[in-house]
XYZ file of C-alpha atoms in Angstrom:
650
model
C 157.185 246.882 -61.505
C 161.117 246.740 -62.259
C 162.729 250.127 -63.453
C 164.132 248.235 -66.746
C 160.175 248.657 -67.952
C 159.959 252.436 -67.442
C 163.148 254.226 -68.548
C 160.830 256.113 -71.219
C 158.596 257.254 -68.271
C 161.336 258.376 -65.916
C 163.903 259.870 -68.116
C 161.323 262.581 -68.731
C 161.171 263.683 -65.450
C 163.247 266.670 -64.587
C 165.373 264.869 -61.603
C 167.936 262.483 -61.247
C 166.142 258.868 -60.323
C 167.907 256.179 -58.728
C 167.391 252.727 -57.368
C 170.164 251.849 -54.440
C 171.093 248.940 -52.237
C 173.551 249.136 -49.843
C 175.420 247.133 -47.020
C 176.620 249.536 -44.219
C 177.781 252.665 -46.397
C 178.526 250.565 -49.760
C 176.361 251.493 -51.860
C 175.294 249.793 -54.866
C 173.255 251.390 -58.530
C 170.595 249.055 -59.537
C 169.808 252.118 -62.292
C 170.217 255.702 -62.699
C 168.585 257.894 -65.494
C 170.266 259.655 -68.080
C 169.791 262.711 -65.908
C 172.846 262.454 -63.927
C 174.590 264.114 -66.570
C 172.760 267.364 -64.940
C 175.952 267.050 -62.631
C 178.182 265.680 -65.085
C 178.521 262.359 -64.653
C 177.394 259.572 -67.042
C 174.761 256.738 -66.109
C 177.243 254.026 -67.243
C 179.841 255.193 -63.942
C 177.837 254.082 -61.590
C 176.098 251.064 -64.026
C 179.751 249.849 -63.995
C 180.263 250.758 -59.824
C 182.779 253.050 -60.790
C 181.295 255.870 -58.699
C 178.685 255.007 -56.560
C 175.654 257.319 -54.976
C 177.856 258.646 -51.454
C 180.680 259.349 -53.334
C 178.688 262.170 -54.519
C 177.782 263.107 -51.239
C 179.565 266.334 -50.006
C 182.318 265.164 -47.536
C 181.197 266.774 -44.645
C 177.619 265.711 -44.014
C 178.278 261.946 -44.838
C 178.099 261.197 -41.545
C 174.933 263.193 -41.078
C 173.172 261.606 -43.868
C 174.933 257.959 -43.117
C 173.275 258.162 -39.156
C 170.057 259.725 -40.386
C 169.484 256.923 -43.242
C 170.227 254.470 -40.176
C 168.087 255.696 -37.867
C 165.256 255.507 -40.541
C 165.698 251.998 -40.908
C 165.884 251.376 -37.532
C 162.701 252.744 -36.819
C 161.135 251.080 -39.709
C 159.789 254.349 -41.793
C 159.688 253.791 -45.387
C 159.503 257.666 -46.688
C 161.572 259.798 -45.963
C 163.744 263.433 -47.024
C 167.550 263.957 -46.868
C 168.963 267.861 -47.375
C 172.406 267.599 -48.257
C 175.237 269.096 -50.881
C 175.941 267.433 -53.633
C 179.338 267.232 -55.646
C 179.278 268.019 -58.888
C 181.955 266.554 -61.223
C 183.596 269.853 -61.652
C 183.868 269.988 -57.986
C 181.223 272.542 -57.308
C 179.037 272.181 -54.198
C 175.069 272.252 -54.988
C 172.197 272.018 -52.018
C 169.564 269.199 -53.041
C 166.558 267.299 -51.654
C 166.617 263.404 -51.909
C 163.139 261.492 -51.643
C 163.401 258.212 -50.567
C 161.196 255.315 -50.917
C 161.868 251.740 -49.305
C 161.535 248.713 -51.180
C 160.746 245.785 -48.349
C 160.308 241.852 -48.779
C 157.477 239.867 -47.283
C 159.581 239.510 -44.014
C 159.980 243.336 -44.085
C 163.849 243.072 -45.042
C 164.871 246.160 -47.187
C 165.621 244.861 -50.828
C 165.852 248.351 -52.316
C 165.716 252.105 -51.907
C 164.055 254.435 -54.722
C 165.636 257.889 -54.448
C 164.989 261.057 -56.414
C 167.269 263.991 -55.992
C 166.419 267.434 -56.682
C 168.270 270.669 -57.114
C 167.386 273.228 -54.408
C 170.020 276.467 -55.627
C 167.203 278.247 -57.936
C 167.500 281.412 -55.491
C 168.320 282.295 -52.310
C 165.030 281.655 -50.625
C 164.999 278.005 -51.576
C 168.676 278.345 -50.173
C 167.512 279.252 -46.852
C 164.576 276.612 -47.099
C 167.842 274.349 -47.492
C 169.632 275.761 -44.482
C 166.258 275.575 -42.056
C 165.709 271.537 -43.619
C 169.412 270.817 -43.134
C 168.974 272.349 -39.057
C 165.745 270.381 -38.600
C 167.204 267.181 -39.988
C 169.996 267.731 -37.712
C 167.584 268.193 -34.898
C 166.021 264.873 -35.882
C 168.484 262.680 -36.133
C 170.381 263.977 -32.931
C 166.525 263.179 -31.136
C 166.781 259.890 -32.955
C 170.700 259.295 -32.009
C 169.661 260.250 -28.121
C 166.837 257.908 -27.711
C 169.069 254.958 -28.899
C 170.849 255.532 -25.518
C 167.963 256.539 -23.010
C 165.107 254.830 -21.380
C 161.512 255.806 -22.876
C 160.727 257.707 -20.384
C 163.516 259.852 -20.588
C 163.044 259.867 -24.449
C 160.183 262.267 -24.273
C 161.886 265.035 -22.490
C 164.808 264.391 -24.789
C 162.269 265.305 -27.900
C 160.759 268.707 -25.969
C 164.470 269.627 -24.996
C 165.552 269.382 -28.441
C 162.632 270.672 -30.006
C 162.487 273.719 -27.966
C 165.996 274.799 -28.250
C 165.998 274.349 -32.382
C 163.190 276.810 -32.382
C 164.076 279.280 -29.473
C 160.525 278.552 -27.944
C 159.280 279.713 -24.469
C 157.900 276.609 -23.184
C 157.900 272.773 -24.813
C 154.715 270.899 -23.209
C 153.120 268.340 -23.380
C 149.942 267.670 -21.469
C 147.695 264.380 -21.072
C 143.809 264.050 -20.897
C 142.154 262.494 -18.204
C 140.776 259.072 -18.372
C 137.159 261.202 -19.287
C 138.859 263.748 -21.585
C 137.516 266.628 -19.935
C 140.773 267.609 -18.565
C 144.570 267.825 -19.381
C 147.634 268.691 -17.223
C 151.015 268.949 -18.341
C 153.488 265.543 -17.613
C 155.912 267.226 -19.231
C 157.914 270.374 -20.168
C 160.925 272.451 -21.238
C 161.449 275.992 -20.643
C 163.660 277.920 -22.206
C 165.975 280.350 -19.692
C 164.486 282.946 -17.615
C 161.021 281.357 -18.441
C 158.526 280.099 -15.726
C 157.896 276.618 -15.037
C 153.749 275.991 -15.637
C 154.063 271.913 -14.619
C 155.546 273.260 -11.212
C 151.815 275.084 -10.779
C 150.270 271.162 -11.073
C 146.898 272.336 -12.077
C 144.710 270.696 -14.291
C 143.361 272.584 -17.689
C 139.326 271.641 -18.026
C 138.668 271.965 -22.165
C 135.562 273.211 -21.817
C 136.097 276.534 -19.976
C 139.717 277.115 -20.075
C 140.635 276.489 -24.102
C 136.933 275.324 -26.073
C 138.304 276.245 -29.266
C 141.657 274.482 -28.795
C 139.610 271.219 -27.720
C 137.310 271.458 -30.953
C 140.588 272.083 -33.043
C 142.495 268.942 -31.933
C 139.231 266.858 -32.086
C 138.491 268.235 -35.760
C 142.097 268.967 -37.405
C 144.220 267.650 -34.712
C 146.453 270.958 -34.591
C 145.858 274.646 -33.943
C 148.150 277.184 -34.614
C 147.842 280.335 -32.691
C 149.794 283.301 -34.422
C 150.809 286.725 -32.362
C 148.114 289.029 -31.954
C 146.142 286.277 -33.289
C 144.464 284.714 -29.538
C 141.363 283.051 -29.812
C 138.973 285.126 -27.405
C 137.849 282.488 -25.572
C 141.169 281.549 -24.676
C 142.642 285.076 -23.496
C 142.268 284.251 -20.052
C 144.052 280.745 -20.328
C 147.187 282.528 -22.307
C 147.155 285.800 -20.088
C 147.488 283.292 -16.999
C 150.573 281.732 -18.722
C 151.870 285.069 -20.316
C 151.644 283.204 -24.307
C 151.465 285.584 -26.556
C 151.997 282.366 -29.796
C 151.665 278.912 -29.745
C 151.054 275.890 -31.990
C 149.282 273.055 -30.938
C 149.091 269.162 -32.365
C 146.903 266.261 -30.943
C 148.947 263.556 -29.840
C 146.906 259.775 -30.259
C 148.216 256.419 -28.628
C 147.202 253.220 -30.909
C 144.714 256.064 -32.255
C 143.085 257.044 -29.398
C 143.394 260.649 -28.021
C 146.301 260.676 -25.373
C 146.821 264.716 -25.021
C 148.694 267.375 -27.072
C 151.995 269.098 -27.634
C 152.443 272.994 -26.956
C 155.319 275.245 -28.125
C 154.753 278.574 -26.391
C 156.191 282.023 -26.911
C 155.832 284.367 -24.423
C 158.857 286.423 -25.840
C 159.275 286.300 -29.653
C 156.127 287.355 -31.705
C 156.187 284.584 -34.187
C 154.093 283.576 -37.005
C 154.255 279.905 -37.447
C 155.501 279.305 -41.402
C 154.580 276.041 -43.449
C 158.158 274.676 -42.988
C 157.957 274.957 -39.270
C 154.337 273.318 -38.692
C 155.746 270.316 -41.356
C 158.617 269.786 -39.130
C 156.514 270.156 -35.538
C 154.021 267.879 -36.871
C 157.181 265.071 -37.709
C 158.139 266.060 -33.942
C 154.548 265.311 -32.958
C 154.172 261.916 -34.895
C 157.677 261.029 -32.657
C 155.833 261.570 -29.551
C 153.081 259.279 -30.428
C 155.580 256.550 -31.282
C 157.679 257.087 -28.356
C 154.185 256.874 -26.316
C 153.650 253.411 -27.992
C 156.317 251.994 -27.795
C 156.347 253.237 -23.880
C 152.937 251.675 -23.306
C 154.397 248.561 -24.826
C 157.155 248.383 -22.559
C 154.768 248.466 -19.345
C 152.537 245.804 -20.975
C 155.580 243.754 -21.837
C 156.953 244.088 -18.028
C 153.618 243.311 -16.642
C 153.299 239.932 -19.368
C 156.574 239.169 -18.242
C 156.113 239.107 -14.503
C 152.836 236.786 -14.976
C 154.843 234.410 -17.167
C 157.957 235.150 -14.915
C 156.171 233.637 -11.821
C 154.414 230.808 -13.832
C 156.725 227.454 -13.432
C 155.665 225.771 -16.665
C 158.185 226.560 -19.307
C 156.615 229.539 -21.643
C 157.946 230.929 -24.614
C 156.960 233.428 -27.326
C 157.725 232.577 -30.745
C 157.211 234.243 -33.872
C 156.475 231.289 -35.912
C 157.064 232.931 -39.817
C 161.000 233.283 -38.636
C 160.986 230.372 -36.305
C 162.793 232.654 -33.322
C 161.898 232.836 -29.950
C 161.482 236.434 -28.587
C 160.625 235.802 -25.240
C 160.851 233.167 -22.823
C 160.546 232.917 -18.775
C 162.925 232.744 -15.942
C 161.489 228.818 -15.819
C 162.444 228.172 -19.376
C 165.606 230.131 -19.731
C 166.850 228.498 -16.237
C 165.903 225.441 -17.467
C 166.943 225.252 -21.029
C 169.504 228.022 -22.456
C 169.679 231.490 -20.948
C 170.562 233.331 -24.072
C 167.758 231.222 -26.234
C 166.058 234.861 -27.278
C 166.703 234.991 -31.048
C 167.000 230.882 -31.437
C 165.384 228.285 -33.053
C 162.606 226.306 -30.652
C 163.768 223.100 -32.916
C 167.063 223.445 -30.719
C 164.971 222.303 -27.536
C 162.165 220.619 -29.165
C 161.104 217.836 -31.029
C 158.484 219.816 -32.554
C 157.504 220.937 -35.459
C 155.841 224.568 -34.428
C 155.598 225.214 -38.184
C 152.534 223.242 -39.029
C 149.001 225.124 -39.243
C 148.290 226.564 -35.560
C 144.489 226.538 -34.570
C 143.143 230.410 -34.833
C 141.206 229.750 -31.747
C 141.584 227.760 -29.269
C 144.844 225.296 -28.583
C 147.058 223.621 -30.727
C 148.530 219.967 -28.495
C 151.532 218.522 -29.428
C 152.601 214.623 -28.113
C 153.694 214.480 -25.042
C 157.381 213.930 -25.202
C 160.894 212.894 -22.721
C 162.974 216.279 -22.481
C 166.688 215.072 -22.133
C 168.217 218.451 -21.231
C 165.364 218.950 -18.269
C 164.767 215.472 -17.336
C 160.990 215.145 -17.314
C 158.046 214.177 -19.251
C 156.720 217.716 -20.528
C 153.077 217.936 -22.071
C 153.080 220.914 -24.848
C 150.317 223.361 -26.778
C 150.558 226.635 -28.294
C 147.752 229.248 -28.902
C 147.617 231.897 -31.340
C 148.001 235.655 -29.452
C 148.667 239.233 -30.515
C 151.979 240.128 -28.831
C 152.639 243.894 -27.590
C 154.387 244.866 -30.840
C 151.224 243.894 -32.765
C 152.298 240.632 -34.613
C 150.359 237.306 -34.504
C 153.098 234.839 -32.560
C 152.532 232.068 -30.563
C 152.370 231.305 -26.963
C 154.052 228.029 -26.628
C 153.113 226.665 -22.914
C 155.350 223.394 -21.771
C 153.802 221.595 -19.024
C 155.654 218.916 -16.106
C 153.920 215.773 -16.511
C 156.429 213.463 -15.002
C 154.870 212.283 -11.991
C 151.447 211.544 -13.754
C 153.728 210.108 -16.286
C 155.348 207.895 -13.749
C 151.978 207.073 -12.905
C 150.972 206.162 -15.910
C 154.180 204.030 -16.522
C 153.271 202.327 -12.539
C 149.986 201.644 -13.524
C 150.420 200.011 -17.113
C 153.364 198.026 -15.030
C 150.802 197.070 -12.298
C 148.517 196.077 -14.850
C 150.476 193.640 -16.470
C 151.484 192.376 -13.277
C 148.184 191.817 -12.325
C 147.488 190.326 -15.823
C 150.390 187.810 -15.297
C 149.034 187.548 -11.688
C 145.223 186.590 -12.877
C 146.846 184.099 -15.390
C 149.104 182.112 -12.916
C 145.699 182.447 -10.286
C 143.428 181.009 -13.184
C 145.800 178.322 -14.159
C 146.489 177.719 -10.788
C 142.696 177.155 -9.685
C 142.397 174.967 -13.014
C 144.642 172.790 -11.950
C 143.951 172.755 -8.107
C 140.070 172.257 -8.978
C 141.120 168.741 -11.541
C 143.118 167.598 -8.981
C 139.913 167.658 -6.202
C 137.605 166.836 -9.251
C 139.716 163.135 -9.451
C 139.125 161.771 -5.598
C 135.687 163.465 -6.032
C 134.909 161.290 -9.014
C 136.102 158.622 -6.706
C 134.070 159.276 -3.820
C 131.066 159.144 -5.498
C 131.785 156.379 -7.158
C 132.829 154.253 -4.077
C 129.528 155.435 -2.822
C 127.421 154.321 -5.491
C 129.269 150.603 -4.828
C 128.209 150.747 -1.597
C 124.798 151.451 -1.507
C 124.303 148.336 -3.565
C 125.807 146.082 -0.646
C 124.080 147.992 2.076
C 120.004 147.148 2.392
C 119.276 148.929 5.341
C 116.574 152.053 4.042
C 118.259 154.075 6.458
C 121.968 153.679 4.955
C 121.241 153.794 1.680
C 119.388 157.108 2.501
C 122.556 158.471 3.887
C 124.959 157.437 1.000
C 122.274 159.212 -1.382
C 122.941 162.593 0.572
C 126.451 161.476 0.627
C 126.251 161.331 -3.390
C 123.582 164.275 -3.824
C 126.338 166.510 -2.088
C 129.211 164.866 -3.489
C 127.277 165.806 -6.975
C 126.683 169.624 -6.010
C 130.321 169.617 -5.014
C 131.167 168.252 -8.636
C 129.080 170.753 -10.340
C 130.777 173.999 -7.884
C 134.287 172.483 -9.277
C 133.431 172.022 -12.895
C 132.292 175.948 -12.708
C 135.522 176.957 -11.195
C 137.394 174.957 -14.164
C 135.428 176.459 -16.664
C 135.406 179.760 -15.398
C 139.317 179.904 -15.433
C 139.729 178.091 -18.418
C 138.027 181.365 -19.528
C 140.137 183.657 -17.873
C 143.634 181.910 -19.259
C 141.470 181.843 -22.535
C 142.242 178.166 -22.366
C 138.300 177.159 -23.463
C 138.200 176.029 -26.824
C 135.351 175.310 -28.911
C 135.277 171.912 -30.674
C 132.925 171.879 -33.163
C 131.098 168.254 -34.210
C 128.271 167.089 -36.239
C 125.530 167.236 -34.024
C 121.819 165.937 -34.664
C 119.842 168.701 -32.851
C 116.100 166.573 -32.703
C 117.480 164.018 -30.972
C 120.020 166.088 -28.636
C 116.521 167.999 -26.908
C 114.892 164.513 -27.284
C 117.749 163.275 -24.802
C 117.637 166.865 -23.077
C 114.103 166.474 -22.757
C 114.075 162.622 -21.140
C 116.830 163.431 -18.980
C 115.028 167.070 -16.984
C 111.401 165.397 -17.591
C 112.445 162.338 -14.859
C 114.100 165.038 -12.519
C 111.279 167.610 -12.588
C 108.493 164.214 -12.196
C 110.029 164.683 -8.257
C 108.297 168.168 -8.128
C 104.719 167.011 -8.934
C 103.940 170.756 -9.359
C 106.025 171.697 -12.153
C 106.028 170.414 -15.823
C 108.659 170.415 -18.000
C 107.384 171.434 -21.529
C 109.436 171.077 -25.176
C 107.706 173.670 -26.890
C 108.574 175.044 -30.777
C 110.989 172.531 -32.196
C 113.342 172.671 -35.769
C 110.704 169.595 -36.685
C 112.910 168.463 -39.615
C 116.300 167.060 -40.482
C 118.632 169.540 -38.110
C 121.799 168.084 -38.702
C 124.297 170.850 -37.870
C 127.972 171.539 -36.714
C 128.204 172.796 -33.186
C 130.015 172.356 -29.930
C 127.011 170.093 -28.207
C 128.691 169.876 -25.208
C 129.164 173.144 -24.123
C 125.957 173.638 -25.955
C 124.505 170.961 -23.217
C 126.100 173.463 -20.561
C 124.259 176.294 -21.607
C 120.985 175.110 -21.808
C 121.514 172.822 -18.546
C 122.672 175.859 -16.487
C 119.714 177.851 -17.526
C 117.474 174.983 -16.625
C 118.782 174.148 -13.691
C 118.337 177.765 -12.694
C 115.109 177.687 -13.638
C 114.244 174.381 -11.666
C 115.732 176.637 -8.743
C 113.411 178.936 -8.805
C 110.575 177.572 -10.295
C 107.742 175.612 -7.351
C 104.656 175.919 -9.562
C 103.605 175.678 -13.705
C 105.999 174.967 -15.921
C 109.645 175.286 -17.424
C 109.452 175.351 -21.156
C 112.279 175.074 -24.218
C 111.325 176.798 -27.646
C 114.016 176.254 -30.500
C 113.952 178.044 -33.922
C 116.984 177.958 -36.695
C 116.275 180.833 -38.644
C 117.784 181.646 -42.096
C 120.449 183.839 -41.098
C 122.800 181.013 -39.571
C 121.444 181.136 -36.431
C 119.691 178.876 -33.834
C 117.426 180.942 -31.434
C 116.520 179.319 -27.982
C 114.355 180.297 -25.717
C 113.945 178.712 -21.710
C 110.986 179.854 -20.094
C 109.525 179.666 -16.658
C 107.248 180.512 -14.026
C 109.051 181.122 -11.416
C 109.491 184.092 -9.439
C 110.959 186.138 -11.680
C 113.752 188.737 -11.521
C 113.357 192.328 -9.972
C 114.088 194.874 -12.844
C 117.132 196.445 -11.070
C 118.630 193.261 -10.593
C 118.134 192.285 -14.222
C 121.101 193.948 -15.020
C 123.792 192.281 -12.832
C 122.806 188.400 -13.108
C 125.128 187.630 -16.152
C 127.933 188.941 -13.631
C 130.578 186.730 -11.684
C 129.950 185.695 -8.285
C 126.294 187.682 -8.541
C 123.317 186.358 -7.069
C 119.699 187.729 -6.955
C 118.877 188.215 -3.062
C 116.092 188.887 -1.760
C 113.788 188.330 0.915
C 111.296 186.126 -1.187
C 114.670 184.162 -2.608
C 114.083 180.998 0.430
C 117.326 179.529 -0.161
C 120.243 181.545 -2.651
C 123.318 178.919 -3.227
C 125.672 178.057 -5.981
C 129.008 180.364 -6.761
C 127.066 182.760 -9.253
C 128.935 181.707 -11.649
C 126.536 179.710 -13.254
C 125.130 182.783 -15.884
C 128.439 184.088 -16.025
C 130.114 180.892 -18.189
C 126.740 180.889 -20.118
C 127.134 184.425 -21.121
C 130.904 183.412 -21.969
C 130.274 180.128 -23.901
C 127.555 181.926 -25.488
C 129.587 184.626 -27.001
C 132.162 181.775 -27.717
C 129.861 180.205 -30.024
C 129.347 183.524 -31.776
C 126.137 184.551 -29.914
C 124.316 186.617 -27.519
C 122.145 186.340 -24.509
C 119.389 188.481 -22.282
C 116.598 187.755 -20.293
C 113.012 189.070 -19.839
C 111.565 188.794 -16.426
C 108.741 190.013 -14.380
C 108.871 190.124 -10.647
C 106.210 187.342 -9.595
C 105.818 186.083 -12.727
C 108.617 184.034 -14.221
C 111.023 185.063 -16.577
C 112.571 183.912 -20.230
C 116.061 183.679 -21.328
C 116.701 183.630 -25.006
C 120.230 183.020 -26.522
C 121.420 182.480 -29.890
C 124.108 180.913 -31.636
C 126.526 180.500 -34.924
C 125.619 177.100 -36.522
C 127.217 175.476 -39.709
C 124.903 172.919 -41.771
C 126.606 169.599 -42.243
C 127.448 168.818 -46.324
């Protein structure tokens, strides 16, 4: 809610109210209530900047007030007290308190302070309330200035050397449990001259026999105060061993657990701990805790760093709202900026680490070319709590470059071997028509021949001469085909194609070969029956069906070898070529449709051909838009079936 909306609350309150800004010590009014004139000055002065809020701060404890508003910020608290003198208009000098409240952005930036000042000069006890505040903010702020300056280890003696010497204390101590919390023993202390050192006696304290009601009180109300003549009789023998004859006491917690206390002992002065005292030993004891945290952050943040430090992937922190990177290893900072803390990642990344990160788990990014490293880097992030408590992420860059390089080989390898295979395949093409041509001849010559020569004897010689020129043929027309398939060079011509009569001439031209095996019939079993006038390649059609019966006729010594074909509605003719052979063993089943594979075994008398036979099949079969399988039992024949894509002629 904006001040403008609530001057009728505020100017009712009997205080002067302000809301400040300020940039080093210029200060700026956002508004003031009527109040001021309490002083005697007028609202519209500062409205119009010509005063501002530290002019009317007494000369000599600006700098107090301008260190101790500083050292506020810089430890991030958002209430806080200020005891100084005021100026009045007239020039008199008045003691005040000033409550601050900060006024932060989403980020956490300060936009605003709101400050209420109130007059402490009623009487002279408030004016020596003013005087102990003003000694104890003094105290604070030179703790505060010190530990700017000194390692956090040091800053805890710092805080007990202070502490003690502001309130003329025997002893400043503070002690820390055991891992059980049974025990405590002091780690450390400040004693005030001719006083006795107790840490120098290294014993350990056990709560339970040496100080019960102490442990109770700092478990319960987290503080005891222990007033002269006031001793706790259960914990005479613990303060007559140390010679206290006072003390106050306050539980000290690390990231709210129980670390230990705090102890200010007086073996001298008989003191009676006042309200204003335990209020300012309890701010001293709230120090301590911080100090402890931010301490046990600084050992968790040396022992992160000298995992990450030793890791040689490049490894950064970064907090991803501001888009800064707040920590980064010796492999990233040697290999990309050493001053990169406080940067942008975008300055060494093509990323963009601002889209949604995965809340468990990794987040991968592409794998990009790093110009400033040289290599091929593979990236994620994952979402972690770092040791000051904020969610940041862990952004892990990985060298890929030699699997990269692989990568790169292999896809080059591949299309070399591509090219290769084409140039092989086009090569064999051509190599196998140019033995196909004095093949043809061969056979032909030999076919003349046979007709001039009578003897039964010669003739039966030329007729192995042509039954091997013919295998021959057949080896070379599957190498042809099966690299015109390779170099994708096999082309399907479709033609008007009467299927009755092609298995009519199918059927004439197997019938007279398989009449030569007197044991074997060949059967045409379910045929289209009616006008089955269709476009198709028939020729490669005619190569199907003739390598599947010819494989067949291979294997096939007794029954029959049968041809079933059905055109079903669905634009597509279904064959089927069935025999009773010897069938295929299940475990070969699987491998017959591949190149250059052939089903041995012992019963197999006599395995020839390339095995490439079922391979083109397979091939022109998908080429006419089909698919093929078999169905075999071992000693009992088997059945191909294979369909393809037809087109009825208009």
């Amino acid at each position: 809610m904006e001040f403008a909306s609530l001057p009728p609350i505020i100017e009712h309150v009997p205080a002067v109210v302000f809301r400040l800004s300020h940039k080093k010590d210029n200060w700026s009014t956002w508004f003031v209530t009527q109040n001021i004139s309490m002083y005697g000055y007028t609202a519209d002065e500062f409205m119009s900047k010509t005063k501002n809020w530290f002019d009317i701060v007494h000369p000599d404890d600006r700098v107090y007030v301008s260190k101790t508003v500083s050292d506020y910020e810089a430890h991030n608290i958002n209430f806080f007290k200020l005891y100084y003198r005021l100026v009045k208009k007239n020039g008199d000098t008045i003691p005040i308190t000033e409550y601050n409240t900060v006024n932060r952005d989403e980020d956490g930036n300060i936009l605003c302070y709101d400050t209420v000042i109130l007059s402490n000069s009623d009487n002279e006890s408030n004016q020596q309330l003013i005087d102990n505040h003003y000694r104890q903010q003094i105290v604070l702020n030179d703790i505060l200035m010190s530990l700017h300056d000194s390692d956090l280890d040091h800053a805890l003696q710092i805080i007990l050397d202070r502490t003690g010497a502001y309130l003329d204390t025997s002893r400043a101590l503070l002690f820390k449990d055991s891992p059980d919390h049974k025990t405590c023993k002091v780690v450390y202390e400040w004693c005030n001259k001719d006083i006795s050192s107790v840490m120098a006696l290294d014993y350990s304290i056990t709560y339970s026999t040496g100080m019960p009601e102490i442990y109770i009180a700092l478990q319960t109300t987290g503080s005891l105060l222990v007033n002269f003549g006031e001793i706790p009789e259960n914990c005479k023998e613990e303060f007559d061993a140390e010679g206290l004859i006072a003390s106050a006491i306050f539980a000290i917690y690390l990231n709210g657990d129980h670390y230990g206390f705090v102890c200010f002992d007086d073996c001298v002065i008989e003191r009676k701990w006042d309200e204003d005292t335990v209020r300012f030993l309890k701010n001293i004891s709230n120090l301590i805790s911080t100090v402890l945290v931010r301490q046990n952050a600084a050992e968790k943040q040396k022992a992160y760093e000298a995992v990450l430090n030793n890791m040689e992937s490049y490894i950064f922190v970064n907090e991803q709202k501001l888009q800064r990177i707040i920590f980064a290893n010796r492999a990233f900072r040697n290999a990309f900026d050493m001053d990169c803390i406080g940067k942008d990642p975008a300055l060494y990344f093509s990323i963009d680490f601002k889209q949604k990160q995965e809340e468990k788990g990794k987040t991968t990014y592409p794998e990009f070319y790093s110009e400033k490293t040289g290599k091929w880097l593979s990236v994620s992030s994952e979402q972690m709590t770092w040791i000051d408590g904020n969610k940041v992420q862990l952004i892990t860059a990985v060298d890929i470059t030699e699997r990269k390089m692989m990568e790169l080989e292999l896809i080059k390898a591949k299309e070399r071997a591509e090219e290769s295979d084409l140039l092989k395949s086009s090569f064999v093409a051509n190599m196998s028509h140019e033995i196909r041509t004095p093949m043809n001849g061969i056979i032909g010559f030999s076919q003349l021949i046979s007709k001039e020569i009578m003897s039964e004897k010669g003739n039966k010689y030329l007729n192995i001469i042509n039954d091997n020129c013919n295998m021959l043929l057949k080896l070379i027309d599957d190498i042809i085909d099966i690299s015109k398939i390779d170099s994708q060079q096999m082309k399907i011509a479709l033609q008007p194609c009467d299927l009755n009569n092609f298995l009519d001439e199918l059927y004439i031209f197997y019938d007279q070969i398989l009449s030569k095996k007197n044991k074997v019939e060949f059967v045409m079993g379910e045929m289209p029956g009616h006008c089955a006038n269709i476009l198709t390649d028939p020729i490669r059609l005619r190569q199907i069906l003739g390598n599947l019966i010819d494989n067949a006729i291979k294997f096939t010594d007794v029954g029959f070898i049968k041809v079933d074909c059905v055109i079903s509605g669905d634009g597509l003719i279904h064959f089927t070529i069935t025999d009773t052979g010897i069938g295929i063993p299940e475990n070969k089943q699987k491998i017959i449709f591949d190149r250059f594979r052939q089903v041995e075994d012992d019963y197999i008398r006599n395995p020839s051909g390339t095995g490439l036979g079922l391979a083109i099949s397979k091939s022109l079969v998908s080429l006419l838009g089909g698919t093929i399988d078999v169905v075999s039992t071992s000693g009992e024949g088997s059945a191909f079936h294979f369909s393809i894509k037809y087109l009825p002629v208009e």
